[in-house]
Short mmCIF file of C-alpha atoms in Angstrom, two decimals:
data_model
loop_
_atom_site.label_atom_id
_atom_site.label_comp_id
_atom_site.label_asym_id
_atom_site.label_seq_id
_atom_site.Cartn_x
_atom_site.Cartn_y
_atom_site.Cartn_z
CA UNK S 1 10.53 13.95 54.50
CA UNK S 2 13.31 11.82 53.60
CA UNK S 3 15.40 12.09 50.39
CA UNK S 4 14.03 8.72 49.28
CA UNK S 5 10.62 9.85 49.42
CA UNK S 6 11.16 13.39 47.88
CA UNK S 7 12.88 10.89 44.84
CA UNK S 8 9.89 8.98 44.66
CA UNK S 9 7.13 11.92 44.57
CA UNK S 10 9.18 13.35 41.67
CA UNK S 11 9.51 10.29 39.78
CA UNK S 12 5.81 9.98 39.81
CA UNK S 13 5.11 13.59 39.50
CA UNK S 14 6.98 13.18 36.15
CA UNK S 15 5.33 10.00 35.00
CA UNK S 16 2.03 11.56 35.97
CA UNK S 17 2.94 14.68 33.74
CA UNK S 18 4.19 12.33 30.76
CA UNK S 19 0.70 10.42 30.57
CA UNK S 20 -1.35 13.56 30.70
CA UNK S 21 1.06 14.97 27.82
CA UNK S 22 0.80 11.58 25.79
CA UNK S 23 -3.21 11.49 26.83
CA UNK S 24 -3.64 15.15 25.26
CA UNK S 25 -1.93 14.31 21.61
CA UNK S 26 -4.08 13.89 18.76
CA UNK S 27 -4.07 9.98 17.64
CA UNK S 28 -3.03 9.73 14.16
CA UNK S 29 -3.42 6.76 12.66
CA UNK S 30 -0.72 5.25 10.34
CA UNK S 31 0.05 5.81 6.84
CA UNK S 32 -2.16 3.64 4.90
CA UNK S 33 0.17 1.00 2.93
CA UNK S 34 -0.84 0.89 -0.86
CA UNK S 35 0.57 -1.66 -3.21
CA UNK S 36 0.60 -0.94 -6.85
CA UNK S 37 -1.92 -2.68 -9.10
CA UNK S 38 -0.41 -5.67 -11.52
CA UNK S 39 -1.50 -6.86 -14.74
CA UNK S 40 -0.15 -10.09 -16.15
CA UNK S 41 1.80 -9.04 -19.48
CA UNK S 42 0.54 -11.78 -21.37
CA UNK S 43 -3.50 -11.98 -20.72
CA UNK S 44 -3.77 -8.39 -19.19
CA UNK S 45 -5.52 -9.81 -15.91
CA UNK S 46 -5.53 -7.56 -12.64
CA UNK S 47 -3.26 -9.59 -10.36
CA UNK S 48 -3.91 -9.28 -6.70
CA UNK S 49 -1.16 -8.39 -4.06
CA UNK S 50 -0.59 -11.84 -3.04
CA UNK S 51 -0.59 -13.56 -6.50
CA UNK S 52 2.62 -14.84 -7.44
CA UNK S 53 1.28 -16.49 -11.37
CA UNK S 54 -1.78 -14.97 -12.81
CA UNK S 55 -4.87 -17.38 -12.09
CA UNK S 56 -6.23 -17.07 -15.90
CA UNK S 57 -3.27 -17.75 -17.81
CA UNK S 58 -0.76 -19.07 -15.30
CA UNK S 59 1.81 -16.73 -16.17
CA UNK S 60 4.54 -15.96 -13.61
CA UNK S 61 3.95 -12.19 -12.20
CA UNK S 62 6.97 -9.74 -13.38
CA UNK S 63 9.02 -8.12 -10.54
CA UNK S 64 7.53 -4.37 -11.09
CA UNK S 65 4.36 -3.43 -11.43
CA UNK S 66 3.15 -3.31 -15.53
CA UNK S 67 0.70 -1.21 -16.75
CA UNK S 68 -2.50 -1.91 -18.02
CA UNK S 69 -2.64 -3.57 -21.22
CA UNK S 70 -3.91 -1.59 -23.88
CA UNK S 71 -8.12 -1.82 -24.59
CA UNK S 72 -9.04 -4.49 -27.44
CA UNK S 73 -10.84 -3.46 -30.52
CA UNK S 74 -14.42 -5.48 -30.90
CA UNK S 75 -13.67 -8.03 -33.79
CA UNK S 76 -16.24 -6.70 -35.86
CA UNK S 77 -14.49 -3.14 -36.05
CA UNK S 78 -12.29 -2.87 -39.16
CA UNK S 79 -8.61 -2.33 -39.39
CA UNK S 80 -7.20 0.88 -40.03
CA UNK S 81 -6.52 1.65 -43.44
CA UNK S 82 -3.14 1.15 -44.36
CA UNK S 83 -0.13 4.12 -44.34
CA UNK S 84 0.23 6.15 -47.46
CA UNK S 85 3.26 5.11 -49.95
#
């Protein structure tokens, strides 16, 4: 056999071996990409990844991510009473 075809067989012995090696690994799939939720800071609106101003109020969206706004009393709850002097 001549040298050329001995370099050959090897080169697809090898290639052969390679796809049966990458066939055989488990497929993982990638890393699932989250992106951290967004209120707007002045109505407290859940902002959606691509939303640049917040649809209710129009207010531009901050560069990190803020945190919910606090929950709103009903109006017809009272105010606490005030601090002891």
């Amino acid at each position: 056999m001549p040298p050329i075809a001995v370099a050959i067989a090897v080169v697809v012995m090898a290639l052969r071996r390679e796809q049966a090696r990458q066939a055989a690994l488990p497929i993982t799939p990638p890393f699932p990409v989250t992106i951290p939720a967004a209120y707007c800071g002045v109505c407290g609106k859940l902002l959606g990844p691509a939303e640049f101003f917040c649809t209710t109020c129009g207010t531009p969206r901050a560069r990190s991510p803020q945190p919910p706004p606090p929950p709103q009393l009903p109006a017809s709850s009272s105010a606490p009473p005030p601090p002891p002097q």
